[in-house]
mmCIF file of N, CA and C in Angstrom:
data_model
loop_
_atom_site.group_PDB
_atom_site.id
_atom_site.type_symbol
_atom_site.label_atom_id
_atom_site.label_comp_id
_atom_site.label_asym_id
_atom_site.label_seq_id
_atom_site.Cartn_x
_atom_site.Cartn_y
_atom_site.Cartn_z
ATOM 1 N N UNK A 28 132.649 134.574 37.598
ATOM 2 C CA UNK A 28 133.421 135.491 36.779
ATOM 3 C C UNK A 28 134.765 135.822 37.443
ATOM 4 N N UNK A 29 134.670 135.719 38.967
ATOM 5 C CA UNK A 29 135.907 136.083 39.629
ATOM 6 C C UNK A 29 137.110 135.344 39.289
ATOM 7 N N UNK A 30 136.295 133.932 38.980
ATOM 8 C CA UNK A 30 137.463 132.972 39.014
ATOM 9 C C UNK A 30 138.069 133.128 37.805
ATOM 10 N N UNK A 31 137.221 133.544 37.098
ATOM 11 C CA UNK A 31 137.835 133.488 35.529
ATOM 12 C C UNK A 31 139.090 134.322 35.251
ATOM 13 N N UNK A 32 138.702 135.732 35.893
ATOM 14 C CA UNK A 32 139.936 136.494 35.943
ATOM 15 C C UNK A 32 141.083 136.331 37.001
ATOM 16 N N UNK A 33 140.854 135.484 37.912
ATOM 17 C CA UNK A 33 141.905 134.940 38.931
ATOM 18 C C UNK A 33 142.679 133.352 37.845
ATOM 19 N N UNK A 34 142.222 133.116 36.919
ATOM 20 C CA UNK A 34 142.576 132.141 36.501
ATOM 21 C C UNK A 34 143.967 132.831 35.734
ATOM 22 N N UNK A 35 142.801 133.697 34.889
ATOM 23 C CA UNK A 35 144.007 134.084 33.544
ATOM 24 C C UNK A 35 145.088 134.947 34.330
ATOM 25 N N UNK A 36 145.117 135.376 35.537
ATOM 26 C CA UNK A 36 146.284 136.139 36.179
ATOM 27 C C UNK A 36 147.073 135.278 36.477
ATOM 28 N N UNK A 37 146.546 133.798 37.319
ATOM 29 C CA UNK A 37 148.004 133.625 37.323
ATOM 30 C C UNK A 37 148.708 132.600 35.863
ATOM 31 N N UNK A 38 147.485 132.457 35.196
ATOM 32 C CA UNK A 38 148.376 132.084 34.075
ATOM 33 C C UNK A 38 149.154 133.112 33.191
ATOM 34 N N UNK A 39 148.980 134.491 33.244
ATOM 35 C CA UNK A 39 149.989 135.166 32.520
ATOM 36 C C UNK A 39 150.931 135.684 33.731
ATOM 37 N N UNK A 40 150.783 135.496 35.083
ATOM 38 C CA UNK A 40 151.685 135.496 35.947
ATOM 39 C C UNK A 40 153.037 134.567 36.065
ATOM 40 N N UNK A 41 152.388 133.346 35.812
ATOM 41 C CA UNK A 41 153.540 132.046 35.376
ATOM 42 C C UNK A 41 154.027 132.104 34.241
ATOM 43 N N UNK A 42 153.027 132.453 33.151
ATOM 44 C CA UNK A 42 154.464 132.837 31.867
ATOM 45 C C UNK A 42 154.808 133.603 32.359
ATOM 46 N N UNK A 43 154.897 134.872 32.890
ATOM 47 C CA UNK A 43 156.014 136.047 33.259
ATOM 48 C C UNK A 43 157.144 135.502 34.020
ATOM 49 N N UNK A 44 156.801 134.577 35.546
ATOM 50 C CA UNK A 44 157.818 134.024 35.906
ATOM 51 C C UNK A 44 158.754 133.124 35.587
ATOM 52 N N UNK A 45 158.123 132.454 34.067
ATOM 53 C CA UNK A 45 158.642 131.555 33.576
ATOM 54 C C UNK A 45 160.048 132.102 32.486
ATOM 55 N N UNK A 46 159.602 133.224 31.839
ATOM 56 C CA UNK A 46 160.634 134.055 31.289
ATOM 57 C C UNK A 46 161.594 134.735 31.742
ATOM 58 N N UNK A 47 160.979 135.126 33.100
ATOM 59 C CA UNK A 47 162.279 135.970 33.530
ATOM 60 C C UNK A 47 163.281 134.673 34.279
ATOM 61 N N UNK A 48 162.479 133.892 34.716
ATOM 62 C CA UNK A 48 163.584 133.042 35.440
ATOM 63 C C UNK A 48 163.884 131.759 34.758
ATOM 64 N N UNK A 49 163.547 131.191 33.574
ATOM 65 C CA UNK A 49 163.309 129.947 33.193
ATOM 66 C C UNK A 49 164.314 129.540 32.821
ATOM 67 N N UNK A 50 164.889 128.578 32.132
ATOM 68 C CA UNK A 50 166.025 128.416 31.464
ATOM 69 C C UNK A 50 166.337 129.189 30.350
ATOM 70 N N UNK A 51 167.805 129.746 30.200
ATOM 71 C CA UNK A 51 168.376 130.327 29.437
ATOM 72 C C UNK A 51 168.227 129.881 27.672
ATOM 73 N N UNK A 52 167.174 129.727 27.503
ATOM 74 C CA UNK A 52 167.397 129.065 25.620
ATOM 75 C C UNK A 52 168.050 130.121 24.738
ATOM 76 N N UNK A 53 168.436 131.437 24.943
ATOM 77 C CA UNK A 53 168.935 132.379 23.943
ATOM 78 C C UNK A 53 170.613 131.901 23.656
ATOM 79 N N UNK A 54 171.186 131.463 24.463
ATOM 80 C CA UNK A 54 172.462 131.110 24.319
ATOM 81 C C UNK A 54 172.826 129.867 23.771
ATOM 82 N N UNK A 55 173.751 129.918 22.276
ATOM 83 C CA UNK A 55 174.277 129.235 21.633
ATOM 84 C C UNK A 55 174.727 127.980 22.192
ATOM 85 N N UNK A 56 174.554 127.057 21.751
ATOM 86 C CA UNK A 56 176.037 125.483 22.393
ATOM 87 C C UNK A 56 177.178 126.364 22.278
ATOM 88 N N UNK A 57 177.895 125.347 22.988
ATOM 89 C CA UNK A 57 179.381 126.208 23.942
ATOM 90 C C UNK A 57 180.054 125.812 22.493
ATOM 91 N N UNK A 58 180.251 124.752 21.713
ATOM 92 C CA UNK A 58 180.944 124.590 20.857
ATOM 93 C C UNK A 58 180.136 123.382 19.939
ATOM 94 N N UNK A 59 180.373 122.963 18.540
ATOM 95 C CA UNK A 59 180.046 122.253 17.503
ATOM 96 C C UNK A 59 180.986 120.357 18.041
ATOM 97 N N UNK A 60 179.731 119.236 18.152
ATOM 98 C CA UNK A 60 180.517 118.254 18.730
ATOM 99 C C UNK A 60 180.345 117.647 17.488
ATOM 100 N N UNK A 61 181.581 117.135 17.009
ATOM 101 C CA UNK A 61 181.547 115.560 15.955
ATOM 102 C C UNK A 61 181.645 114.254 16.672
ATOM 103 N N UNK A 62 180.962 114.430 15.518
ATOM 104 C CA UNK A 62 180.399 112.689 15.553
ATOM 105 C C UNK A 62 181.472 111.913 14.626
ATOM 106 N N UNK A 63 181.446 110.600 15.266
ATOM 107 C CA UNK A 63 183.270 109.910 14.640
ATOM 108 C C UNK A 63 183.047 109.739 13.169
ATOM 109 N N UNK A 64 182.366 109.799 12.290
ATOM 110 C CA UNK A 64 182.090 110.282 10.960
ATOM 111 C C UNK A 64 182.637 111.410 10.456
ATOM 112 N N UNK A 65 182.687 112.541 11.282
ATOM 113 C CA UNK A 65 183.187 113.991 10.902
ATOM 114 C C UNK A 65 184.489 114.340 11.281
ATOM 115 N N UNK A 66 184.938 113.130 12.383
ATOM 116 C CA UNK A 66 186.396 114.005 13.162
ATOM 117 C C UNK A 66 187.376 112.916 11.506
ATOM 118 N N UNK A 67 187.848 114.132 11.193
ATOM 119 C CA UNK A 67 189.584 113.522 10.487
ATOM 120 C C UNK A 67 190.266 112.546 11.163
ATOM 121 N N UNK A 68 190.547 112.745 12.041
ATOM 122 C CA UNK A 68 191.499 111.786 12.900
ATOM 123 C C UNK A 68 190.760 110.673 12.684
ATOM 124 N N UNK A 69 189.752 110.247 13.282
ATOM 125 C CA UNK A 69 189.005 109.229 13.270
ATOM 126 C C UNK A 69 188.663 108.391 12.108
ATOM 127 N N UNK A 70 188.378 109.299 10.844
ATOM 128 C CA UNK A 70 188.293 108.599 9.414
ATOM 129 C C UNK A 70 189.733 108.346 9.200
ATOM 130 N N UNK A 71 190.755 108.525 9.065
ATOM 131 C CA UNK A 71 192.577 108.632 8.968
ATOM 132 C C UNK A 71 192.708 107.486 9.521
ATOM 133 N N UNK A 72 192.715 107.008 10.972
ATOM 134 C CA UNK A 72 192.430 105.704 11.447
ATOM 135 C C UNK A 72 191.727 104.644 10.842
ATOM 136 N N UNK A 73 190.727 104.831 11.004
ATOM 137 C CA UNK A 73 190.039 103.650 10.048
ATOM 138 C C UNK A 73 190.167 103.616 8.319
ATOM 139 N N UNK A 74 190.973 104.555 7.807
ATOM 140 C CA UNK A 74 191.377 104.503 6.607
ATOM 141 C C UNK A 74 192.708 103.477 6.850
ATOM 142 N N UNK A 75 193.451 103.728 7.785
ATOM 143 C CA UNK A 75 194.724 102.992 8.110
ATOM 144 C C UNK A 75 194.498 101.850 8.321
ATOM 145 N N UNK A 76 193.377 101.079 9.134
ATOM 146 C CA UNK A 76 193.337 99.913 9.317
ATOM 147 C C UNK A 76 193.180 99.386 8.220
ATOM 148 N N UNK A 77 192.023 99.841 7.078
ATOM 149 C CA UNK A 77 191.101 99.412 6.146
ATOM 150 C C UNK A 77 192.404 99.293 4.745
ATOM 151 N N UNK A 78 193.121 100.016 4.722
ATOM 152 C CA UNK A 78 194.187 100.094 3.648
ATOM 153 C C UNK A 78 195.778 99.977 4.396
ATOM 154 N N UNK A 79 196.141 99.383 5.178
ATOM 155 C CA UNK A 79 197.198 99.100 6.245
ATOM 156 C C UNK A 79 198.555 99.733 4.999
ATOM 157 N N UNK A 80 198.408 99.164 3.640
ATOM 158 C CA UNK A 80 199.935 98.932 2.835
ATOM 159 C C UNK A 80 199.197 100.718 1.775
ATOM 160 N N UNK A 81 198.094 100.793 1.620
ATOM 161 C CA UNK A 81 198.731 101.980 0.581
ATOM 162 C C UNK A 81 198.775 103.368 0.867
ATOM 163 N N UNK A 82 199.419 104.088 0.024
ATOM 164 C CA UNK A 82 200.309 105.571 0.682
ATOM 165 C C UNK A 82 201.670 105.390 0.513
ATOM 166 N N UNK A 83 201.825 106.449 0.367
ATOM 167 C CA UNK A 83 203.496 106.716 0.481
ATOM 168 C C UNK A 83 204.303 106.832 2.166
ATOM 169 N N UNK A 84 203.293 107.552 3.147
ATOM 170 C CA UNK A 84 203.922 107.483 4.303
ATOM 171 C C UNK A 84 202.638 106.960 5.344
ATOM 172 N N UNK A 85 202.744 105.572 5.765
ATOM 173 C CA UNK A 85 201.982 105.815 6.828
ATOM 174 C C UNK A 85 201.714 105.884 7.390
ATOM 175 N N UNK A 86 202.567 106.327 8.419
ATOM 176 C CA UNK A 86 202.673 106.907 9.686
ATOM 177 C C UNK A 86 202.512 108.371 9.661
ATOM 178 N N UNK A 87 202.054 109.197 8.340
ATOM 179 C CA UNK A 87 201.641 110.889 8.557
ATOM 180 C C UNK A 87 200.233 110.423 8.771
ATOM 181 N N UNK A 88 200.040 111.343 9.480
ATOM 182 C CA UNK A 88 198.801 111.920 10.259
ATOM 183 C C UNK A 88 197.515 112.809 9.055
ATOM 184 N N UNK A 89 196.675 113.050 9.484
ATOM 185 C CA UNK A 89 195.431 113.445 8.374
ATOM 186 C C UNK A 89 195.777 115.015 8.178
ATOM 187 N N UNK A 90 195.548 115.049 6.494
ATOM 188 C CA UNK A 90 195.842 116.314 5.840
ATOM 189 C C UNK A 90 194.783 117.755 6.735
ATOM 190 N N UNK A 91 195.484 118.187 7.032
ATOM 191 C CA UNK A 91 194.582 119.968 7.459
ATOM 192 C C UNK A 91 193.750 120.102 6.047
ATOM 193 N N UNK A 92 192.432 120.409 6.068
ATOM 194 C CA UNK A 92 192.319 121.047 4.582
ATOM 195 C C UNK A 92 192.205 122.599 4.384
ATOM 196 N N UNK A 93 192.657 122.781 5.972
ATOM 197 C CA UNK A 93 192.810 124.429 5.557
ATOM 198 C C UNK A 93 194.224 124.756 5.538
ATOM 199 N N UNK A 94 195.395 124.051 5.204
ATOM 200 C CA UNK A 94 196.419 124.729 4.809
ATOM 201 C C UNK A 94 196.623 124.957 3.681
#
C-alpha cells in the first residue's frame, strides 16, 4: 500500500514540476509565416514570368489590397 501512495506522489509531483517549469505553450507564434502561395510578391513574380507581355506596366510591383 506504501508503494501505491509513493507512486501517485511522485506522479502528481512531476506533473507539478512539469507545469511550473515545462515549456512555455501559453504564448502565441512570434508572427504569421507565408507560404510562397500567400506572399503577393511571390504570386506577382510568377504571374510575370507566366504572362511576360500582358499589363499595362510591367515593371509595377503587386497591388496593396489595403489601400
Amino acid at each position: 500500500m506504501i508503494y501505491l501512495v509513493t507512486l501517485i506522489a511522485l506522479v502528481i509531483l512531476a506533473v507539478l514540476l512539469w507545469k511550473a517549469f515545462g515549456p512555455d505553450t501559453s504564448a502565441p507564434p512570434a508572427g504569421r509565416v507565408l507560404g510562397p502561395d500567400d506572399d503577393p510578391e511571390f504570386l506577382w513574380r510568377m504571374n510575370r514570368r507566366a504572362h511576360p507581355t500582358t499589363g499595362e506596366n510591367p515593371e509595377s510591383g503587386p497591388v496593396d489590397p489595403k489601400e
